[in-house]
């Protein structure tokens, strides 16, 4: 199928202008064999390339470009399918914006293109080209957050090792810290339920009788608070997960939580209830009264896995939580994806206007953290920093600039 792929990158050449021309000449030969056509725009080291051809050859070429050491910060902006090429019989057009004026470049691009001029203004490919030419694109990652300049150092947390299996409990909890690397501090711990065999939440819940799930979900939170008390989490916050129906269906649920929080020497303001976006929206009207009760007790509320469900930002027209946790799906490999970057930027701007704290979840790579930190996110949770530790707190890996 005819595919159009657009990416931007920084091309690191020792003699940019002349080398770029040679590179494109060589690419032209190879591309014509693969019947790939397109446009390459450059401004200094910044480049934007449009590739058109069969899906197989375009994707293969793109992977080669991504692995090419001369390219850095390769971000895919668009991948789309269409009935015909925009640039037929042109090979690879090269435009250097340090030599030609934006106006000249735009006119040439339009002249070479096969698209009727009245169709251009709504065409995404042309809009990417136009934006690059007129330099309105969002700035790339700040110099300071270049992943090659960072490394990790390990710290063992003061509460230290795990307490081992706790007696007479139907379940256990693993704690995973949410960290603020720019401040070098832990902002909170999330308590994740585990079976007594250490099994996953999914496994634990599937072992229960279906009509007991909500009740047990609620009651087990008492063990999470007990663990926080035993470990002495001090001024840190503790986050627990709940199905919204555990608050709706179990009589006196919020009062039970408030009671257990106090009983274990915690303040309600120290506790955050995490509820996933999808579960929240499906029973919103019923859940609304539980939200009010939680607020009245001073207990915090977070939307978990934000962006994974179908509500998205429109959920915030109905209700604004204290905290939003951006789903792992959206942040994984964010440094490589234009669409993911655009979505996360809009979440950041929205949460900043509404004064909602943002957490990015599931960070596994320094590159992901660098992009997110540079975009303005300050709180993170993920294996890169710390893994969940059963009945305790483990090691934290803090990013540091390489000297
Ligand atoms: P969640 O609340 O989104 O919790 C984060 C999950 O992502 C945890 O999985 C954690 O181990 C995992 N995780 C954290 N960092 C990374 C990372 O960098 N990479 C990857 N691949 N994974 C990471 P876990 O513990 O298996 O929990 C799964 C889900 O089960 C939780 O997702 C939460 O929705 C639910 N859950 C956990 N405890 C409870 C509970 O007490 N009650 C209810 N109703 N649900 C719970
Ligand atoms: Mn959670
Ligand atoms: Mn989550």
PDB file of C-alpha atoms in Angstrom, residues 17-263:
ATOM      1  CA  UNK A  17      25.763  21.661   2.993  1.00  0.00           C
ATOM      2  CA  UNK A  18      28.091  19.743   0.671  1.00  0.00           C
ATOM      3  CA  UNK A  19      27.815  16.446   2.548  1.00  0.00           C
ATOM      4  CA  UNK A  20      24.044  16.679   2.601  1.00  0.00           C
ATOM      5  CA  UNK A  21      23.977  17.104  -1.176  1.00  0.00           C
ATOM      6  CA  UNK A  22      26.190  14.023  -1.664  1.00  0.00           C
ATOM      7  CA  UNK A  23      24.122  12.054   0.815  1.00  0.00           C
ATOM      8  CA  UNK A  24      20.902  12.875  -1.006  1.00  0.00           C
ATOM      9  CA  UNK A  25      22.484  12.047  -4.398  1.00  0.00           C
ATOM     10  CA  UNK A  26      23.470   8.603  -3.116  1.00  0.00           C
ATOM     11  CA  UNK A  27      20.081   8.137  -1.474  1.00  0.00           C
ATOM     12  CA  UNK A  28      18.365   9.056  -4.749  1.00  0.00           C
ATOM     13  CA  UNK A  29      19.999   6.123  -6.532  1.00  0.00           C
ATOM     14  CA  UNK A  30      19.040   3.664  -3.839  1.00  0.00           C
ATOM     15  CA  UNK A  31      15.558   5.139  -3.474  1.00  0.00           C
ATOM     16  CA  UNK A  32      14.795   4.934  -7.181  1.00  0.00           C
ATOM     17  CA  UNK A  33      15.480   1.190  -7.074  1.00  0.00           C
ATOM     18  CA  UNK A  34      13.010   0.912  -4.183  1.00  0.00           C
ATOM     19  CA  UNK A  35      10.703   3.454  -5.860  1.00  0.00           C
ATOM     20  CA  UNK A  36      10.791   5.757  -2.903  1.00  0.00           C
ATOM     21  CA  UNK A  37      10.193   9.439  -3.629  1.00  0.00           C
ATOM     22  CA  UNK A  38       9.952  12.443  -1.377  1.00  0.00           C
ATOM     23  CA  UNK A  39      11.321  15.680  -0.063  1.00  0.00           C
ATOM     24  CA  UNK A  40      14.148  16.470   2.335  1.00  0.00           C
ATOM     25  CA  UNK A  41      14.172  19.898   3.945  1.00  0.00           C
ATOM     26  CA  UNK A  42      17.097  21.086   6.000  1.00  0.00           C
ATOM     27  CA  UNK A  43      17.851  24.077   8.171  1.00  0.00           C
ATOM     28  CA  UNK A  44      21.342  23.686   9.574  1.00  0.00           C
ATOM     29  CA  UNK A  45      21.344  20.293  11.253  1.00  0.00           C
ATOM     30  CA  UNK A  46      17.533  20.184  11.598  1.00  0.00           C
ATOM     31  CA  UNK A  47      15.878  18.090   8.922  1.00  0.00           C
ATOM     32  CA  UNK A  48      12.375  17.072   7.908  1.00  0.00           C
ATOM     33  CA  UNK A  49      11.976  14.262   5.423  1.00  0.00           C
ATOM     34  CA  UNK A  50       8.901  13.018   3.562  1.00  0.00           C
ATOM     35  CA  UNK A  51       9.171   9.443   2.278  1.00  0.00           C
ATOM     36  CA  UNK A  52       6.642   7.961  -0.139  1.00  0.00           C
ATOM     37  CA  UNK A  53       6.557   4.419  -1.453  1.00  0.00           C
ATOM     38  CA  UNK A  54       5.358   0.944  -0.646  1.00  0.00           C
ATOM     39  CA  UNK A  55       4.828   0.400   3.070  1.00  0.00           C
ATOM     40  CA  UNK A  56       7.498  -2.266   3.208  1.00  0.00           C
ATOM     41  CA  UNK A  57      10.277  -0.244   1.596  1.00  0.00           C
ATOM     42  CA  UNK A  58       9.403   3.013   3.366  1.00  0.00           C
ATOM     43  CA  UNK A  59       9.375   1.396   6.802  1.00  0.00           C
ATOM     44  CA  UNK A  60      12.592  -0.490   6.079  1.00  0.00           C
ATOM     45  CA  UNK A  61      14.324   2.705   4.990  1.00  0.00           C
ATOM     46  CA  UNK A  62      13.014   4.554   8.044  1.00  0.00           C
ATOM     47  CA  UNK A  63      14.429   1.905  10.387  1.00  0.00           C
ATOM     48  CA  UNK A  64      17.779   2.281   8.666  1.00  0.00           C
ATOM     49  CA  UNK A  65      17.648   6.033   9.158  1.00  0.00           C
ATOM     50  CA  UNK A  66      16.776   5.570  12.849  1.00  0.00           C
ATOM     51  CA  UNK A  67      19.823   3.349  13.310  1.00  0.00           C
ATOM     52  CA  UNK A  68      22.108   5.652  11.295  1.00  0.00           C
ATOM     53  CA  UNK A  69      24.601   7.238  13.695  1.00  0.00           C
ATOM     54  CA  UNK A  70      24.598  10.496  11.706  1.00  0.00           C
ATOM     55  CA  UNK A  71      20.962  11.059  12.683  1.00  0.00           C
ATOM     56  CA  UNK A  72      20.030  11.909  16.243  1.00  0.00           C
ATOM     57  CA  UNK A  73      16.687  12.676  17.844  1.00  0.00           C
ATOM     58  CA  UNK A  74      14.724  10.930  15.086  1.00  0.00           C
ATOM     59  CA  UNK A  75      11.007  11.497  15.752  1.00  0.00           C
ATOM     60  CA  UNK A  76       8.290  10.003  13.591  1.00  0.00           C
ATOM     61  CA  UNK A  77       5.641  12.651  12.912  1.00  0.00           C
ATOM     62  CA  UNK A  78       3.235  10.958  10.544  1.00  0.00           C
ATOM     63  CA  UNK A  79       2.577   7.599   8.902  1.00  0.00           C
ATOM     64  CA  UNK A  80      -0.371   7.535   6.535  1.00  0.00           C
ATOM     65  CA  UNK A  81      -1.739   5.805   3.444  1.00  0.00           C
ATOM     66  CA  UNK A  82      -3.109   7.294   0.262  1.00  0.00           C
ATOM     67  CA  UNK A  83      -4.205   6.698  -3.307  1.00  0.00           C
ATOM     68  CA  UNK A  84      -1.256   8.436  -5.008  1.00  0.00           C
ATOM     69  CA  UNK A  85       2.111  10.033  -4.460  1.00  0.00           C
ATOM     70  CA  UNK A  86       2.354  13.714  -3.796  1.00  0.00           C
ATOM     71  CA  UNK A  87       5.775  13.821  -5.439  1.00  0.00           C
ATOM     72  CA  UNK A  88       5.844  11.631  -8.545  1.00  0.00           C
ATOM     73  CA  UNK A  89       9.059  11.294 -10.626  1.00  0.00           C
ATOM     74  CA  UNK A  90      11.105  13.656  -8.497  1.00  0.00           C
ATOM     75  CA  UNK A  91      13.405  11.194  -6.743  1.00  0.00           C
ATOM     76  CA  UNK A  92      14.320  12.935  -3.516  1.00  0.00           C
ATOM     77  CA  UNK A  93      13.971  16.723  -3.645  1.00  0.00           C
ATOM     78  CA  UNK A  94      16.444  18.559  -1.447  1.00  0.00           C
ATOM     79  CA  UNK A  95      15.822  22.031  -0.064  1.00  0.00           C
ATOM     80  CA  UNK A  96      18.324  23.854   2.116  1.00  0.00           C
ATOM     81  CA  UNK A  97      16.687  26.678   4.018  1.00  0.00           C
ATOM     82  CA  UNK A  98      20.061  28.265   4.712  1.00  0.00           C
ATOM     83  CA  UNK A  99      20.475  28.807   0.969  1.00  0.00           C
ATOM     84  CA  UNK A 100      16.938  29.313  -0.300  1.00  0.00           C
ATOM     85  CA  UNK A 101      14.289  31.585   1.197  1.00  0.00           C
ATOM     86  CA  UNK A 102      11.189  30.049   2.809  1.00  0.00           C
ATOM     87  CA  UNK A 103       9.038  31.526   0.047  1.00  0.00           C
ATOM     88  CA  UNK A 104      11.148  30.002  -2.737  1.00  0.00           C
ATOM     89  CA  UNK A 105      11.141  26.608  -1.043  1.00  0.00           C
ATOM     90  CA  UNK A 106       7.392  26.616  -0.554  1.00  0.00           C
ATOM     91  CA  UNK A 107       6.799  27.579  -4.177  1.00  0.00           C
ATOM     92  CA  UNK A 108       9.117  24.854  -5.472  1.00  0.00           C
ATOM     93  CA  UNK A 109       7.513  22.217  -3.263  1.00  0.00           C
ATOM     94  CA  UNK A 110       4.105  23.162  -4.613  1.00  0.00           C
ATOM     95  CA  UNK A 111       5.391  23.228  -8.200  1.00  0.00           C
ATOM     96  CA  UNK A 112       6.831  19.718  -7.925  1.00  0.00           C
ATOM     97  CA  UNK A 113       3.808  18.293  -6.184  1.00  0.00           C
ATOM     98  CA  UNK A 114       1.070  16.509  -8.037  1.00  0.00           C
ATOM     99  CA  UNK A 115      -1.677  17.624  -5.704  1.00  0.00           C
ATOM    100  CA  UNK A 116      -4.194  20.148  -7.072  1.00  0.00           C
ATOM    101  CA  UNK A 117      -3.478  23.474  -5.474  1.00  0.00           C
ATOM    102  CA  UNK A 118      -6.962  23.861  -3.966  1.00  0.00           C
ATOM    103  CA  UNK A 119      -6.399  20.613  -2.008  1.00  0.00           C
ATOM    104  CA  UNK A 120      -3.121  21.696  -0.474  1.00  0.00           C
ATOM    105  CA  UNK A 121      -4.387  23.800   2.409  1.00  0.00           C
ATOM    106  CA  UNK A 122      -5.953  20.852   4.261  1.00  0.00           C
ATOM    107  CA  UNK A 123      -3.265  18.331   3.447  1.00  0.00           C
ATOM    108  CA  UNK A 124      -1.301  17.224   6.521  1.00  0.00           C
ATOM    109  CA  UNK A 125       1.849  16.516   4.545  1.00  0.00           C
ATOM    110  CA  UNK A 126       1.935  20.070   3.203  1.00  0.00           C
ATOM    111  CA  UNK A 127       1.121  21.478   6.584  1.00  0.00           C
ATOM    112  CA  UNK A 128       4.140  19.637   8.087  1.00  0.00           C
ATOM    113  CA  UNK A 129       6.296  21.042   5.277  1.00  0.00           C
ATOM    114  CA  UNK A 130       4.918  24.550   5.692  1.00  0.00           C
ATOM    115  CA  UNK A 131       5.390  24.542   9.443  1.00  0.00           C
ATOM    116  CA  UNK A 132       8.990  23.393   9.099  1.00  0.00           C
ATOM    117  CA  UNK A 133       9.674  26.059   6.485  1.00  0.00           C
ATOM    118  CA  UNK A 134       8.148  28.839   8.543  1.00  0.00           C
ATOM    119  CA  UNK A 135       9.793  27.406  11.681  1.00  0.00           C
ATOM    120  CA  UNK A 136       6.717  27.099  13.900  1.00  0.00           C
ATOM    121  CA  UNK A 137       7.446  23.578  15.007  1.00  0.00           C
ATOM    122  CA  UNK A 138       7.665  22.814  18.707  1.00  0.00           C
ATOM    123  CA  UNK A 139      11.227  23.060  19.934  1.00  0.00           C
ATOM    124  CA  UNK A 140      13.061  19.800  20.415  1.00  0.00           C
ATOM    125  CA  UNK A 141      14.417  18.573  23.723  1.00  0.00           C
ATOM    126  CA  UNK A 142      16.330  21.102  25.808  1.00  0.00           C
ATOM    127  CA  UNK A 143      20.092  20.763  25.618  1.00  0.00           C
ATOM    128  CA  UNK A 144      20.255  19.974  29.350  1.00  0.00           C
ATOM    129  CA  UNK A 145      18.094  16.873  28.952  1.00  0.00           C
ATOM    130  CA  UNK A 146      20.219  15.178  26.350  1.00  0.00           C
ATOM    131  CA  UNK A 147      20.020  11.505  27.496  1.00  0.00           C
ATOM    132  CA  UNK A 148      23.688  10.900  26.677  1.00  0.00           C
ATOM    133  CA  UNK A 149      24.595  13.375  29.436  1.00  0.00           C
ATOM    134  CA  UNK A 150      22.793  11.476  32.187  1.00  0.00           C
ATOM    135  CA  UNK A 151      23.529   8.400  34.230  1.00  0.00           C
ATOM    136  CA  UNK A 152      21.938   6.689  37.235  1.00  0.00           C
ATOM    137  CA  UNK A 153      23.201   6.238  40.772  1.00  0.00           C
ATOM    138  CA  UNK A 154      21.690   3.865  43.282  1.00  0.00           C
ATOM    139  CA  UNK A 155      20.391   4.716  46.729  1.00  0.00           C
ATOM    140  CA  UNK A 156      18.952   2.299  49.280  1.00  0.00           C
ATOM    141  CA  UNK A 157      16.019   3.793  51.098  1.00  0.00           C
ATOM    142  CA  UNK A 158      16.186   4.351  54.879  1.00  0.00           C
ATOM    143  CA  UNK A 159      13.185   2.174  55.842  1.00  0.00           C
ATOM    144  CA  UNK A 160      15.442  -0.458  54.306  1.00  0.00           C
ATOM    145  CA  UNK A 161      14.704  -4.045  53.552  1.00  0.00           C
ATOM    146  CA  UNK A 162      11.324  -5.654  53.295  1.00  0.00           C
ATOM    147  CA  UNK A 163       9.500  -6.922  56.373  1.00  0.00           C
ATOM    148  CA  UNK A 164       8.993 -10.378  54.925  1.00  0.00           C
ATOM    149  CA  UNK A 165       5.638 -12.124  54.712  1.00  0.00           C
ATOM    150  CA  UNK A 166       3.200 -10.646  57.183  1.00  0.00           C
ATOM    151  CA  UNK A 167       1.169 -13.058  59.296  1.00  0.00           C
ATOM    152  CA  UNK A 168      -2.599 -13.539  59.111  1.00  0.00           C
ATOM    153  CA  UNK A 169      -3.193 -11.442  56.034  1.00  0.00           C
ATOM    154  CA  UNK A 170      -5.165 -12.443  52.962  1.00  0.00           C
ATOM    155  CA  UNK A 171      -2.767 -10.449  50.807  1.00  0.00           C
ATOM    156  CA  UNK A 172       0.411  -8.373  50.777  1.00  0.00           C
ATOM    157  CA  UNK A 173       1.430  -5.063  49.246  1.00  0.00           C
ATOM    158  CA  UNK A 174       4.403  -4.017  47.198  1.00  0.00           C
ATOM    159  CA  UNK A 175       5.475  -0.389  47.400  1.00  0.00           C
ATOM    160  CA  UNK A 176       6.748   1.557  44.414  1.00  0.00           C
ATOM    161  CA  UNK A 177       7.985   5.117  44.912  1.00  0.00           C
ATOM    162  CA  UNK A 178       6.890   8.067  42.803  1.00  0.00           C
ATOM    163  CA  UNK A 179       9.954  10.263  42.509  1.00  0.00           C
ATOM    164  CA  UNK A 180      10.789  13.861  41.723  1.00  0.00           C
ATOM    165  CA  UNK A 181      14.316  13.585  40.257  1.00  0.00           C
ATOM    166  CA  UNK A 182      14.775  17.356  39.765  1.00  0.00           C
ATOM    167  CA  UNK A 183      14.466  17.743  43.541  1.00  0.00           C
ATOM    168  CA  UNK A 184      16.051  14.397  44.389  1.00  0.00           C
ATOM    169  CA  UNK A 185      13.036  13.467  46.460  1.00  0.00           C
ATOM    170  CA  UNK A 186      10.343  10.843  46.788  1.00  0.00           C
ATOM    171  CA  UNK A 187       6.885  12.338  46.560  1.00  0.00           C
ATOM    172  CA  UNK A 188       4.879   9.256  47.454  1.00  0.00           C
ATOM    173  CA  UNK A 189       4.609   5.486  47.500  1.00  0.00           C
ATOM    174  CA  UNK A 190       2.025   3.496  45.585  1.00  0.00           C
ATOM    175  CA  UNK A 191       0.818   0.323  47.327  1.00  0.00           C
ATOM    176  CA  UNK A 192       0.223  -2.456  44.780  1.00  0.00           C
ATOM    177  CA  UNK A 193      -1.683  -5.513  45.935  1.00  0.00           C
ATOM    178  CA  UNK A 194      -0.052  -8.978  45.787  1.00  0.00           C
ATOM    179  CA  UNK A 195      -1.307 -12.433  46.694  1.00  0.00           C
ATOM    180  CA  UNK A 196       0.355 -14.271  49.559  1.00  0.00           C
ATOM    181  CA  UNK A 197       2.306 -16.176  46.929  1.00  0.00           C
ATOM    182  CA  UNK A 198       3.506 -12.820  45.582  1.00  0.00           C
ATOM    183  CA  UNK A 199       1.120 -13.111  42.625  1.00  0.00           C
ATOM    184  CA  UNK A 200      -0.116 -10.147  40.570  1.00  0.00           C
ATOM    185  CA  UNK A 201      -3.248  -8.093  41.368  1.00  0.00           C
ATOM    186  CA  UNK A 202      -4.997  -9.781  38.464  1.00  0.00           C
ATOM    187  CA  UNK A 203      -4.192 -13.206  39.876  1.00  0.00           C
ATOM    188  CA  UNK A 204      -5.226 -12.184  43.378  1.00  0.00           C
ATOM    189  CA  UNK A 205      -8.604 -10.835  42.256  1.00  0.00           C
ATOM    190  CA  UNK A 206      -9.297 -13.821  40.008  1.00  0.00           C
ATOM    191  CA  UNK A 207      -8.892 -16.143  42.998  1.00  0.00           C
ATOM    192  CA  UNK A 208     -11.771 -14.392  44.813  1.00  0.00           C
ATOM    193  CA  UNK A 209     -15.449 -15.176  44.561  1.00  0.00           C
ATOM    194  CA  UNK A 210     -16.884 -12.582  42.161  1.00  0.00           C
ATOM    195  CA  UNK A 211     -19.429 -11.228  44.636  1.00  0.00           C
ATOM    196  CA  UNK A 212     -16.704 -10.628  47.227  1.00  0.00           C
ATOM    197  CA  UNK A 213     -14.332  -8.611  45.026  1.00  0.00           C
ATOM    198  CA  UNK A 214     -15.486  -5.102  45.989  1.00  0.00           C
ATOM    199  CA  UNK A 215     -15.632  -5.843  49.687  1.00  0.00           C
ATOM    200  CA  UNK A 216     -12.189  -7.432  49.730  1.00  0.00           C
ATOM    201  CA  UNK A 217     -10.726  -4.705  47.524  1.00  0.00           C
ATOM    202  CA  UNK A 218     -11.868  -2.152  50.098  1.00  0.00           C
ATOM    203  CA  UNK A 219     -10.919  -4.135  53.214  1.00  0.00           C
ATOM    204  CA  UNK A 220      -7.421  -4.999  52.003  1.00  0.00           C
ATOM    205  CA  UNK A 221      -6.540  -1.294  51.937  1.00  0.00           C
ATOM    206  CA  UNK A 222      -6.273  -1.516  55.729  1.00  0.00           C
ATOM    207  CA  UNK A 223      -3.141  -3.711  55.226  1.00  0.00           C
ATOM    208  CA  UNK A 224      -1.637  -1.117  52.918  1.00  0.00           C
ATOM    209  CA  UNK A 225      -2.083   1.553  55.614  1.00  0.00           C
ATOM    210  CA  UNK A 226      -0.697  -0.859  58.228  1.00  0.00           C
ATOM    211  CA  UNK A 227       2.392  -1.406  56.076  1.00  0.00           C
ATOM    212  CA  UNK A 228       2.861   2.357  55.700  1.00  0.00           C
ATOM    213  CA  UNK A 229       2.651   2.679  59.478  1.00  0.00           C
ATOM    214  CA  UNK A 230       5.104  -0.172  60.167  1.00  0.00           C
ATOM    215  CA  UNK A 231       7.654   1.162  57.700  1.00  0.00           C
ATOM    216  CA  UNK A 232       7.230   4.708  58.919  1.00  0.00           C
ATOM    217  CA  UNK A 233       6.625   6.562  55.684  1.00  0.00           C
ATOM    218  CA  UNK A 234       6.920   9.863  57.536  1.00  0.00           C
ATOM    219  CA  UNK A 235       5.622  12.800  55.536  1.00  0.00           C
ATOM    220  CA  UNK A 236       5.382  10.867  52.316  1.00  0.00           C
ATOM    221  CA  UNK A 237       2.040  10.215  50.707  1.00  0.00           C
ATOM    222  CA  UNK A 238       0.641   6.757  50.194  1.00  0.00           C
ATOM    223  CA  UNK A 239      -1.457   5.913  47.127  1.00  0.00           C
ATOM    224  CA  UNK A 240      -3.772   2.910  46.941  1.00  0.00           C
ATOM    225  CA  UNK A 241      -5.803   1.565  44.019  1.00  0.00           C
ATOM    226  CA  UNK A 242      -9.521   0.924  44.233  1.00  0.00           C
ATOM    227  CA  UNK A 243     -12.249  -0.106  41.850  1.00  0.00           C
ATOM    228  CA  UNK A 244     -14.807   2.737  41.963  1.00  0.00           C
ATOM    229  CA  UNK A 245     -17.492   0.144  42.646  1.00  0.00           C
ATOM    230  CA  UNK A 246     -15.663  -0.808  45.839  1.00  0.00           C
ATOM    231  CA  UNK A 247     -16.606   2.670  47.078  1.00  0.00           C
ATOM    232  CA  UNK A 248     -20.101   2.608  45.596  1.00  0.00           C
ATOM    233  CA  UNK A 249     -21.286  -0.926  46.403  1.00  0.00           C
ATOM    234  CA  UNK A 250     -19.855  -1.464  49.864  1.00  0.00           C
ATOM    235  CA  UNK A 251     -21.940   0.367  52.494  1.00  0.00           C
ATOM    236  CA  UNK A 252     -19.945   2.850  54.538  1.00  0.00           C
ATOM    237  CA  UNK A 253     -16.872   2.447  52.332  1.00  0.00           C
ATOM    238  CA  UNK A 254     -15.499   5.974  52.695  1.00  0.00           C
ATOM    239  CA  UNK A 255     -16.083   5.962  56.455  1.00  0.00           C
ATOM    240  CA  UNK A 256     -14.189   2.646  56.657  1.00  0.00           C
ATOM    241  CA  UNK A 257     -11.226   4.139  54.791  1.00  0.00           C
ATOM    242  CA  UNK A 258     -11.201   7.293  56.903  1.00  0.00           C
ATOM    243  CA  UNK A 259     -11.294   5.162  60.030  1.00  0.00           C
ATOM    244  CA  UNK A 260      -8.439   2.887  58.937  1.00  0.00           C
ATOM    245  CA  UNK A 261      -6.338   5.861  57.879  1.00  0.00           C
ATOM    246  CA  UNK A 262      -6.634   7.376  61.346  1.00  0.00           C
ATOM    247  CA  UNK A 263      -6.149   4.043  63.088  1.00  0.00           C
TER     248      UNK A 263
END
